[in-house]
PDB file of C-alpha atoms in Angstrom:
ATOM      1  CA  MET A  19     -25.679  10.683 -25.670  1.00 87.00           C
ATOM      2  CA  ALA A  20     -23.677   8.217 -23.556  1.00 94.00           C
ATOM      3  CA  GLY A  21     -24.339   7.803 -19.871  1.00 96.00           C
ATOM      4  CA  THR A  22     -21.924   8.220 -16.973  1.00 98.00           C
ATOM      5  CA  LEU A  23     -20.242   5.665 -14.753  1.00 98.00           C
ATOM      6  CA  TYR A  24     -20.365   6.804 -11.127  1.00 98.00           C
ATOM      7  CA  LEU A  25     -17.943   5.265  -8.633  1.00 98.00           C
ATOM      8  CA  CYS A  26     -19.880   5.378  -5.374  1.00 97.00           C
ATOM      9  CA  ALA A  27     -17.961   4.909  -2.130  1.00 96.00           C
ATOM     10  CA  THR A  28     -19.997   2.952   0.410  1.00 96.00           C
ATOM     11  CA  PRO A  29     -19.381   2.571   4.171  1.00 96.00           C
ATOM     12  CA  ILE A  30     -16.671   0.162   5.341  1.00 95.00           C
ATOM     13  CA  GLY A  31     -18.715  -0.548   8.439  1.00 93.00           C
ATOM     14  CA  ASN A  32     -20.703   2.292   9.906  1.00 95.00           C
ATOM     15  CA  LEU A  33     -23.650   3.146   7.640  1.00 94.00           C
ATOM     16  CA  GLU A  34     -23.564   6.777   8.781  1.00 94.00           C
ATOM     17  CA  ASP A  35     -20.382   7.240   6.742  1.00 96.00           C
ATOM     18  CA  ILE A  36     -22.233   7.269   3.420  1.00 96.00           C
ATOM     19  CA  THR A  37     -22.422  10.709   1.809  1.00 97.00           C
ATOM     20  CA  PHE A  38     -25.531  12.612   0.706  1.00 97.00           C
ATOM     21  CA  ARG A  39     -24.086  12.758  -2.811  1.00 98.00           C
ATOM     22  CA  VAL A  40     -23.665   8.984  -3.006  1.00 98.00           C
ATOM     23  CA  LEU A  41     -27.209   8.421  -1.747  1.00 97.00           C
ATOM     24  CA  ARG A  42     -28.625  10.805  -4.346  1.00 98.00           C
ATOM     25  CA  THR A  43     -26.584   9.222  -7.124  1.00 98.00           C
ATOM     26  CA  LEU A  44     -27.654   5.701  -6.170  1.00 98.00           C
ATOM     27  CA  LYS A  45     -31.309   6.762  -6.175  1.00 97.00           C
ATOM     28  CA  GLU A  46     -31.029   8.533  -9.545  1.00 97.00           C
ATOM     29  CA  ALA A  47     -28.976   5.878 -11.363  1.00 98.00           C
ATOM     30  CA  ASP A  48     -30.566   3.656 -14.019  1.00 98.00           C
ATOM     31  CA  LEU A  49     -28.589   0.641 -12.832  1.00 98.00           C
ATOM     32  CA  ILE A  50     -26.376  -0.275  -9.878  1.00 98.00           C
ATOM     33  CA  ALA A  51     -23.446  -2.646 -10.477  1.00 97.00           C
ATOM     34  CA  ALA A  52     -22.466  -4.325  -7.204  1.00 96.00           C
ATOM     35  CA  GLU A  53     -19.589  -6.615  -6.300  1.00 93.00           C
ATOM     36  CA  ASP A  54     -21.895  -8.800  -4.195  1.00 92.00           C
ATOM     37  CA  THR A  55     -25.616  -8.178  -4.687  1.00 93.00           C
ATOM     38  CA  ARG A  56     -26.481 -10.190  -1.561  1.00 92.00           C
ATOM     39  CA  ASN A  57     -24.365  -7.861   0.542  1.00 91.00           C
ATOM     40  CA  SER A  58     -25.334  -4.648  -1.248  1.00 95.00           C
ATOM     41  CA  ILE A  59     -29.081  -5.280  -1.051  1.00 95.00           C
ATOM     42  CA  LYS A  60     -28.856  -4.763   2.708  1.00 94.00           C
ATOM     43  CA  LEU A  61     -27.372  -1.297   2.146  1.00 95.00           C
ATOM     44  CA  LEU A  62     -29.923  -0.391  -0.516  1.00 96.00           C
ATOM     45  CA  ASN A  63     -32.843  -1.621   1.603  1.00 96.00           C
ATOM     46  CA  HIS A  64     -31.587   0.364   4.592  1.00 96.00           C
ATOM     47  CA  PHE A  65     -31.698   3.584   2.559  1.00 96.00           C
ATOM     48  CA  GLU A  66     -34.868   2.559   0.661  1.00 96.00           C
ATOM     49  CA  ILE A  67     -33.186   2.544  -2.751  1.00 97.00           C
ATOM     50  CA  LYS A  68     -35.183   0.584  -5.351  1.00 96.00           C
ATOM     51  CA  VAL A  69     -32.910   0.901  -8.409  1.00 97.00           C
ATOM     52  CA  PRO A  70     -32.270  -2.359 -10.347  1.00 96.00           C
ATOM     53  CA  MET A  71     -29.004  -4.064  -9.452  1.00 96.00           C
ATOM     54  CA  THR A  72     -26.638  -6.380 -11.342  1.00 96.00           C
ATOM     55  CA  SER A  73     -23.536  -8.249 -10.212  1.00 95.00           C
ATOM     56  CA  TYR A  74     -20.044  -7.156 -11.220  1.00 95.00           C
ATOM     57  CA  HIS A  75     -17.271  -9.125  -9.535  1.00 94.00           C
ATOM     58  CA  GLU A  76     -13.815 -10.673  -9.968  1.00 91.00           C
ATOM     59  CA  PHE A  77     -15.072 -13.646 -11.992  1.00 93.00           C
ATOM     60  CA  ASN A  78     -17.100 -11.715 -14.583  1.00 94.00           C
ATOM     61  CA  LYS A  79     -15.199  -8.412 -14.587  1.00 92.00           C
ATOM     62  CA  ILE A  80     -14.238  -8.473 -18.287  1.00 93.00           C
ATOM     63  CA  GLU A  81     -17.338  -9.993 -19.893  1.00 94.00           C
ATOM     64  CA  LYS A  82     -19.710  -7.983 -17.669  1.00 95.00           C
ATOM     65  CA  ALA A  83     -17.722  -4.802 -18.232  1.00 95.00           C
ATOM     66  CA  TYR A  84     -18.641  -4.850 -21.930  1.00 95.00           C
ATOM     67  CA  TYR A  85     -22.292  -5.501 -21.062  1.00 96.00           C
ATOM     68  CA  LEU A  86     -22.209  -2.434 -18.805  1.00 97.00           C
ATOM     69  CA  LEU A  87     -20.374  -0.494 -21.514  1.00 96.00           C
ATOM     70  CA  ASP A  88     -23.246  -1.179 -23.927  1.00 96.00           C
ATOM     71  CA  LYS A  89     -25.731   0.128 -21.340  1.00 97.00           C
ATOM     72  CA  LEU A  90     -23.660   3.280 -20.906  1.00 97.00           C
ATOM     73  CA  ARG A  91     -23.568   3.797 -24.675  1.00 97.00           C
ATOM     74  CA  GLU A  92     -27.365   3.578 -24.649  1.00 96.00           C
ATOM     75  CA  GLY A  93     -27.376   6.586 -22.331  1.00 96.00           C
ATOM     76  CA  LYS A  94     -27.887   4.719 -19.046  1.00 97.00           C
ATOM     77  CA  ASN A  95     -26.190   6.079 -15.922  1.00 98.00           C
ATOM     78  CA  ILE A  96     -24.564   3.322 -13.868  1.00 98.00           C
ATOM     79  CA  ALA A  97     -23.499   3.487 -10.223  1.00 98.00           C
ATOM     80  CA  LEU A  98     -20.685   1.095  -9.327  1.00 98.00           C
ATOM     81  CA  ILE A  99     -20.369  -0.047  -5.707  1.00 97.00           C
ATOM     82  CA  THR A 100     -18.034  -2.479  -4.014  1.00 94.00           C
ATOM     83  CA  ASP A 101     -18.691  -4.587  -0.919  1.00 89.00           C
ATOM     84  CA  ALA A 102     -17.285  -1.798   1.238  1.00 92.00           C
ATOM     85  CA  GLY A 103     -15.290   1.341   0.539  1.00 94.00           C
ATOM     86  CA  THR A 104     -14.291   2.978  -2.724  1.00 95.00           C
ATOM     87  CA  PRO A 105     -14.681   1.085  -6.040  1.00 94.00           C
ATOM     88  CA  GLY A 106     -11.425   0.559  -7.906  1.00 91.00           C
ATOM     89  CA  ILE A 107      -9.335   0.201  -4.742  1.00 91.00           C
ATOM     90  CA  SER A 108      -8.238  -3.437  -4.624  1.00 87.00           C
ATOM     91  CA  ASP A 109     -11.369  -4.661  -6.430  1.00 88.00           C
ATOM     92  CA  PRO A 110     -12.536  -5.449  -9.990  1.00 92.00           C
ATOM     93  CA  GLY A 111     -13.936  -1.947 -10.528  1.00 93.00           C
ATOM     94  CA  GLU A 112     -10.474  -0.997 -11.759  1.00 93.00           C
ATOM     95  CA  GLU A 113     -11.067  -2.979 -14.982  1.00 94.00           C
ATOM     96  CA  LEU A 114     -14.426  -1.351 -15.697  1.00 96.00           C
ATOM     97  CA  VAL A 115     -12.978   2.131 -15.184  1.00 96.00           C
ATOM     98  CA  LYS A 116     -10.071   1.336 -17.502  1.00 95.00           C
ATOM     99  CA  ILE A 117     -12.382   0.104 -20.269  1.00 96.00           C
ATOM    100  CA  CYS A 118     -14.717   3.098 -19.912  1.00 96.00           C
ATOM    101  CA  CYS A 119     -11.812   5.525 -20.102  1.00 96.00           C
ATOM    102  CA  GLU A 120     -10.478   3.797 -23.224  1.00 96.00           C
ATOM    103  CA  GLU A 121     -13.935   4.013 -24.833  1.00 95.00           C
ATOM    104  CA  GLY A 122     -14.462   7.666 -23.984  1.00 95.00           C
ATOM    105  CA  ILE A 123     -17.188   7.077 -21.395  1.00 97.00           C
ATOM    106  CA  ARG A 124     -17.394   9.704 -18.644  1.00 97.00           C
ATOM    107  CA  VAL A 125     -16.301   8.386 -15.244  1.00 97.00           C
ATOM    108  CA  VAL A 126     -17.060  10.305 -12.040  1.00 98.00           C
ATOM    109  CA  SER A 127     -15.611   9.240  -8.688  1.00 97.00           C
ATOM    110  CA  LEU A 128     -17.632  10.190  -5.619  1.00 97.00           C
ATOM    111  CA  PRO A 129     -15.327  10.403  -2.584  1.00 94.00           C
ATOM    112  CA  GLY A 130     -16.083   8.560   0.607  1.00 95.00           C
ATOM    113  CA  ALA A 131     -14.871   5.798   2.884  1.00 94.00           C
ATOM    114  CA  ALA A 132     -11.623   3.932   2.140  1.00 95.00           C
ATOM    115  CA  ALA A 133     -10.122   1.542   4.687  1.00 95.00           C
ATOM    116  CA  CYS A 134      -6.533   2.359   3.679  1.00 96.00           C
ATOM    117  CA  ILE A 135      -6.958   6.093   4.347  1.00 96.00           C
ATOM    118  CA  THR A 136      -8.947   5.519   7.533  1.00 97.00           C
ATOM    119  CA  ALA A 137      -6.190   3.294   8.912  1.00 97.00           C
ATOM    120  CA  LEU A 138      -3.329   5.529   7.761  1.00 97.00           C
ATOM    121  CA  THR A 139      -4.707   8.678   9.352  1.00 97.00           C
ATOM    122  CA  ALA A 140      -5.321   6.916  12.679  1.00 97.00           C
ATOM    123  CA  SER A 141      -2.053   4.963  12.729  1.00 97.00           C
ATOM    124  CA  GLY A 142       0.172   7.533  14.398  1.00 96.00           C
ATOM    125  CA  LEU A 143       2.755   6.971  11.652  1.00 96.00           C
ATOM    126  CA  SER A 144       3.775   9.430   8.952  1.00 94.00           C
ATOM    127  CA  SER A 145       0.965  10.078   6.473  1.00 94.00           C
ATOM    128  CA  ARG A 146       2.823  12.586   4.273  1.00 93.00           C
ATOM    129  CA  ARG A 147       4.051   9.851   1.923  1.00 95.00           C
ATOM    130  CA  PHE A 148       2.704   6.315   1.782  1.00 96.00           C
ATOM    131  CA  ALA A 149       2.752   3.202  -0.413  1.00 96.00           C
ATOM    132  CA  PHE A 150      -0.509   1.267  -0.662  1.00 96.00           C
ATOM    133  CA  GLU A 151       0.106  -2.381  -1.583  1.00 95.00           C
ATOM    134  CA  ALA A 152      -3.374  -3.840  -0.841  1.00 93.00           C
ATOM    135  CA  PHE A 153      -3.041  -7.628  -0.316  1.00 95.00           C
ATOM    136  CA  LEU A 154       0.402  -9.190  -0.638  1.00 96.00           C
ATOM    137  CA  PRO A 155       0.534 -11.783  -3.470  1.00 94.00           C
ATOM    138  CA  ARG A 156      -0.195 -15.367  -2.412  1.00 94.00           C
ATOM    139  CA  ASP A 157       2.257 -16.712  -4.975  1.00 93.00           C
ATOM    140  CA  LYS A 158       5.497 -17.359  -3.063  1.00 93.00           C
ATOM    141  CA  LYS A 159       7.817 -16.003  -5.761  1.00 94.00           C
ATOM    142  CA  GLN A 160       5.777 -12.844  -6.409  1.00 95.00           C
ATOM    143  CA  ARG A 161       5.438 -12.297  -2.672  1.00 96.00           C
ATOM    144  CA  GLY A 162       9.201 -12.577  -2.197  1.00 95.00           C
ATOM    145  CA  VAL A 163       9.889 -10.069  -4.977  1.00 95.00           C
ATOM    146  CA  LEU A 164       7.480  -7.523  -3.492  1.00 96.00           C
ATOM    147  CA  LEU A 165       8.829  -7.957   0.041  1.00 96.00           C
ATOM    148  CA  ASP A 166      12.363  -7.397  -1.284  1.00 94.00           C
ATOM    149  CA  GLU A 167      11.157  -4.152  -2.880  1.00 93.00           C
ATOM    150  CA  LEU A 168       9.568  -3.042   0.391  1.00 95.00           C
ATOM    151  CA  LYS A 169      12.828  -3.506   2.339  1.00 92.00           C
ATOM    152  CA  GLY A 170      14.100  -0.151   1.082  1.00 89.00           C
ATOM    153  CA  GLU A 171      10.721   1.634   1.035  1.00 93.00           C
ATOM    154  CA  THR A 172      10.976   4.928   2.941  1.00 93.00           C
ATOM    155  CA  ARG A 173       7.253   5.704   2.700  1.00 96.00           C
ATOM    156  CA  THR A 174       4.735   4.387   5.207  1.00 97.00           C
ATOM    157  CA  ILE A 175       3.396   1.052   3.904  1.00 98.00           C
ATOM    158  CA  VAL A 176      -0.310   0.151   3.974  1.00 98.00           C
ATOM    159  CA  LEU A 177      -1.491  -3.443   3.497  1.00 97.00           C
ATOM    160  CA  TYR A 178      -4.802  -5.291   3.691  1.00 97.00           C
ATOM    161  CA  GLU A 179      -5.033  -8.753   5.216  1.00 97.00           C
ATOM    162  CA  ALA A 180      -7.627 -11.391   6.034  1.00 96.00           C
ATOM    163  CA  PRO A 181      -7.644 -12.921   9.542  1.00 96.00           C
ATOM    164  CA  HIS A 182      -6.588 -16.426   8.428  1.00 96.00           C
ATOM    165  CA  HIS A 183      -3.464 -15.036   6.684  1.00 96.00           C
ATOM    166  CA  LEU A 184      -2.513 -12.402   9.268  1.00 97.00           C
ATOM    167  CA  LEU A 185       0.063 -14.379  11.258  1.00 97.00           C
ATOM    168  CA  HIS A 186       1.854 -15.616   8.146  1.00 96.00           C
ATOM    169  CA  THR A 187       1.998 -12.070   6.777  1.00 97.00           C
ATOM    170  CA  LEU A 188       3.379 -10.678  10.042  1.00 98.00           C
ATOM    171  CA  GLU A 189       6.069 -13.385   9.987  1.00 97.00           C
ATOM    172  CA  ASP A 190       7.021 -12.482   6.408  1.00 97.00           C
ATOM    173  CA  LEU A 191       7.094  -8.764   7.260  1.00 97.00           C
ATOM    174  CA  TYR A 192       9.359  -9.392  10.242  1.00 97.00           C
ATOM    175  CA  GLN A 193      11.775 -11.457   8.125  1.00 96.00           C
ATOM    176  CA  ALA A 194      11.853  -8.863   5.332  1.00 95.00           C
ATOM    177  CA  LEU A 195      11.641  -5.548   7.186  1.00 95.00           C
ATOM    178  CA  GLY A 196      12.855  -6.292  10.699  1.00 93.00           C
ATOM    179  CA  ASN A 197      11.104  -5.092  13.828  1.00 94.00           C
ATOM    180  CA  ARG A 198       9.456  -1.924  12.480  1.00 95.00           C
ATOM    181  CA  LYS A 199       6.705   0.094  14.118  1.00 97.00           C
ATOM    182  CA  ILE A 200       3.260  -1.064  13.007  1.00 98.00           C
ATOM    183  CA  SER A 201      -0.369  -0.146  13.573  1.00 98.00           C
ATOM    184  CA  VAL A 202      -2.703  -3.115  13.285  1.00 98.00           C
ATOM    185  CA  CYS A 203      -6.201  -1.828  12.509  1.00 98.00           C
ATOM    186  CA  ARG A 204      -9.119  -4.228  12.849  1.00 96.00           C
ATOM    187  CA  GLU A 205     -12.809  -3.878  11.943  1.00 96.00           C
ATOM    188  CA  LEU A 206     -12.514  -0.153  11.182  1.00 97.00           C
ATOM    189  CA  THR A 207     -15.659   1.937  11.865  1.00 96.00           C
ATOM    190  CA  LYS A 208     -17.465  -1.163  13.167  1.00 95.00           C
ATOM    191  CA  LYS A 209     -18.617  -2.011  16.688  1.00 92.00           C
ATOM    192  CA  HIS A 210     -15.422  -3.897  17.559  1.00 93.00           C
ATOM    193  CA  GLU A 211     -12.971  -1.474  15.941  1.00 96.00           C
ATOM    194  CA  GLU A 212      -9.486  -1.859  17.377  1.00 96.00           C
ATOM    195  CA  ILE A 213      -6.180  -0.147  16.592  1.00 97.00           C
ATOM    196  CA  ILE A 214      -3.007  -1.492  18.192  1.00 97.00           C
ATOM    197  CA  ARG A 215       0.103   0.643  17.754  1.00 97.00           C
ATOM    198  CA  SER A 216       3.156  -1.462  18.500  1.00 97.00           C
ATOM    199  CA  SER A 217       5.979  -3.338  16.733  1.00 97.00           C
ATOM    200  CA  ILE A 218       5.903  -6.248  14.302  1.00 98.00           C
ATOM    201  CA  GLN A 219       7.542  -8.539  16.882  1.00 97.00           C
ATOM    202  CA  ASP A 220       4.996  -7.638  19.563  1.00 97.00           C
ATOM    203  CA  MET A 221       2.136  -8.234  17.135  1.00 97.00           C
ATOM    204  CA  LEU A 222       3.596 -11.623  16.230  1.00 97.00           C
ATOM    205  CA  ASP A 223       3.708 -12.595  19.897  1.00 96.00           C
ATOM    206  CA  PHE A 224       0.170 -11.282  20.426  1.00 97.00           C
ATOM    207  CA  TYR A 225      -1.431 -13.143  17.518  1.00 96.00           C
ATOM    208  CA  ARG A 226       0.370 -16.378  18.306  1.00 95.00           C
ATOM    209  CA  GLU A 227      -1.717 -16.355  21.464  1.00 94.00           C
ATOM    210  CA  GLN A 228      -4.824 -14.515  20.219  1.00 93.00           C
ATOM    211  CA  GLU A 229      -6.814 -15.793  17.222  1.00 94.00           C
ATOM    212  CA  PRO A 230      -7.141 -13.037  14.576  1.00 95.00           C
ATOM    213  CA  ARG A 231     -10.725 -12.006  13.885  1.00 94.00           C
ATOM    214  CA  GLY A 232     -12.181  -9.509  11.438  1.00 93.00           C
ATOM    215  CA  GLU A 233     -10.640  -7.663   8.510  1.00 94.00           C
ATOM    216  CA  TYR A 234      -7.237  -6.018   9.001  1.00 97.00           C
ATOM    217  CA  VAL A 235      -5.328  -3.038   7.671  1.00 98.00           C
ATOM    218  CA  LEU A 236      -1.616  -2.988   8.517  1.00 98.00           C
ATOM    219  CA  VAL A 237       0.210   0.342   8.549  1.00 98.00           C
ATOM    220  CA  ILE A 238       3.978  -0.128   8.709  1.00 98.00           C
ATOM    221  CA  GLU A 239       6.753   2.368   9.320  1.00 96.00           C
ATOM    222  CA  GLY A 240       8.910   3.104   6.287  1.00 94.00           C
ATOM    223  CA  LYS A 241      12.673   2.699   6.394  1.00 90.00           C
ATOM    224  CA  SER A 242      14.319   5.757   7.938  1.00 82.00           C
ATOM    225  CA  TYR A 243      16.852   7.791   5.982  1.00 75.00           C
ATOM    226  CA  GLU A 244      19.191   7.372   8.949  1.00 74.00           C
ATOM    227  CA  ASP A 245      19.077   3.578   8.547  1.00 74.00           C
ATOM    228  CA  ILE A 246      19.740   3.926   4.828  1.00 70.00           C
ATOM    229  CA  GLU A 247      22.728   6.184   5.448  1.00 73.00           C
ATOM    230  CA  ASN A 248      24.093   3.794   8.082  1.00 72.00           C
ATOM    231  CA  GLU A 249      23.781   0.862   5.679  1.00 71.00           C
ATOM    232  CA  LYS A 250      25.562   2.798   2.949  1.00 74.00           C
ATOM    233  CA  LYS A 251      28.278   3.745   5.417  1.00 73.00           C
ATOM    234  CA  GLU A 252      28.746   0.086   6.378  1.00 75.00           C
ATOM    235  CA  GLU A 253      29.095  -0.823   2.705  1.00 76.00           C
ATOM    236  CA  TRP A 254      31.738   1.862   2.194  1.00 77.00           C
ATOM    237  CA  LEU A 255      33.625   0.736   5.283  1.00 75.00           C
ATOM    238  CA  GLN A 256      33.848  -2.778   3.857  1.00 79.00           C
ATOM    239  CA  MET A 257      35.581  -1.381   0.768  1.00 81.00           C
ATOM    240  CA  ASP A 258      39.355  -0.959   0.623  1.00 81.00           C
ATOM    241  CA  LEU A 259      40.242   2.748   1.043  1.00 86.00           C
ATOM    242  CA  GLU A 260      42.336   2.927  -2.117  1.00 83.00           C
ATOM    243  CA  GLU A 261      39.599   1.155  -4.082  1.00 85.00           C
ATOM    244  CA  HIS A 262      37.129   3.699  -2.704  1.00 87.00           C
ATOM    245  CA  MET A 263      39.391   6.527  -3.904  1.00 85.00           C
ATOM    246  CA  ARG A 264      39.754   4.974  -7.382  1.00 85.00           C
ATOM    247  CA  LEU A 265      35.966   4.729  -7.657  1.00 84.00           C
ATOM    248  CA  TYR A 266      35.708   8.541  -7.734  1.00 86.00           C
ATOM    249  CA  GLU A 267      38.963   9.258  -9.537  1.00 86.00           C
ATOM    250  CA  GLU A 268      37.945   6.990 -12.425  1.00 86.00           C
ATOM    251  CA  LYS A 269      34.772   9.075 -12.719  1.00 88.00           C
ATOM    252  CA  GLY A 270      36.897  12.200 -13.232  1.00 89.00           C
ATOM    253  CA  ALA A 271      37.249  13.526  -9.674  1.00 88.00           C
ATOM    254  CA  SER A 272      40.588  15.038  -8.706  1.00 90.00           C
ATOM    255  CA  HIS A 273      42.572  13.381  -5.897  1.00 88.00           C
ATOM    256  CA  LYS A 274      41.467  16.144  -3.529  1.00 86.00           C
ATOM    257  CA  GLU A 275      37.809  15.893  -4.560  1.00 88.00           C
ATOM    258  CA  ALA A 276      37.914  12.106  -4.216  1.00 89.00           C
ATOM    259  CA  MET A 277      39.276  12.404  -0.658  1.00 88.00           C
ATOM    260  CA  LYS A 278      36.397  14.737   0.226  1.00 90.00           C
ATOM    261  CA  LYS A 279      33.785  12.318  -1.172  1.00 88.00           C
ATOM    262  CA  VAL A 280      35.379   9.291   0.520  1.00 85.00           C
ATOM    263  CA  ALA A 281      35.444  11.138   3.847  1.00 87.00           C
ATOM    264  CA  ALA A 282      31.731  11.954   3.512  1.00 85.00           C
ATOM    265  CA  ASP A 283      30.867   8.344   2.614  1.00 84.00           C
ATOM    266  CA  ARG A 284      32.754   6.957   5.601  1.00 83.00           C
ATOM    267  CA  GLY A 285      31.690   9.589   8.092  1.00 82.00           C
ATOM    268  CA  ILE A 286      35.212  10.754   8.843  1.00 85.00           C
ATOM    269  CA  SER A 287      37.241  13.897   8.124  1.00 89.00           C
ATOM    270  CA  LYS A 288      39.262  14.529   4.970  1.00 85.00           C
ATOM    271  CA  ARG A 289      42.364  14.825   7.174  1.00 87.00           C
ATOM    272  CA  GLU A 290      41.746  11.266   8.429  1.00 87.00           C
ATOM    273  CA  VAL A 291      41.482   9.977   4.880  1.00 84.00           C
ATOM    274  CA  TYR A 292      44.729  11.725   3.975  1.00 80.00           C
ATOM    275  CA  GLN A 293      46.512  10.206   6.996  1.00 86.00           C
ATOM    276  CA  MET A 294      45.172   6.714   6.272  1.00 84.00           C
ATOM    277  CA  LEU A 295      46.378   6.933   2.657  1.00 82.00           C
ATOM    278  CA  LEU A 296      49.757   8.182   3.908  1.00 81.00           C
ATOM    279  CA  ASP A 297      50.000   5.261   6.344  1.00 79.00           C
ATOM    280  CA  ILE A 298      49.160   2.779   3.565  1.00 80.00           C
ATOM    281  CA  GLY A 299      51.876   4.280   1.356  1.00 74.00           C
ATOM    282  CA  GLN A 300      54.495   4.172   4.136  1.00 78.00           C
ATOM    283  CA  SER A 301      53.702   0.561   5.010  1.00 77.00           C
ATOM    284  CA  ARG A 302      54.689  -0.601   1.539  1.00 69.00           C
TER     285      ARG A 302
END
């Protein structure tokens, strides 16, 4: 009978955030696969866990995944841990889970710490709907494409960033999104945890003077529906009124229905549309 792959969330800073279930699973597992064994051994030693450990990281994620798959087929239970947080979130664990699912191996995710959720819930921004983008691509073209997509994103946006890339990322966000509200979360759950709730422009000014230190999560305000409506209205206002009318009439709307739709698009009354069309006709 095949074993089970357990995705064990580990603390992102404060060791007290580990769950009883994760501790029990780590102690009972036959093997622990860790992103960085040098980092994880400190956690295991702290909780006196003596289970054998093997490395599973970005540079061996495919080859090692099939080695781990063979162990699972032998009936071994494997606990997967990342450097910090939940495996599979912006780390190579995603590949192992995918392969196990394709091969019919049972995968169990044990909930726990995740930096993106910790930052989102403390940000003061809307948490009802959010888009998690992890790290922005380093490739200039890919980065530009993603930033263009985010311009119209109405959900709250959550990003990860390293200190040496923070200023560049804030500059790109300002150019793409404008001066949105942002919560800059640093060293979450650690001794020097800091959350600054401000604007992208203010954070740019701050980090041009202050050297970024620690790991960052950026939580950015989504585009408001009011801004979207205003942009659409501006687009309609740039269009010739008669052209705007034809747009709806060619889709099958009656003249009266088209006037109603045009009025709604432009934020004016149907009577005003009628009068404007009348004035255009009389001026000819």
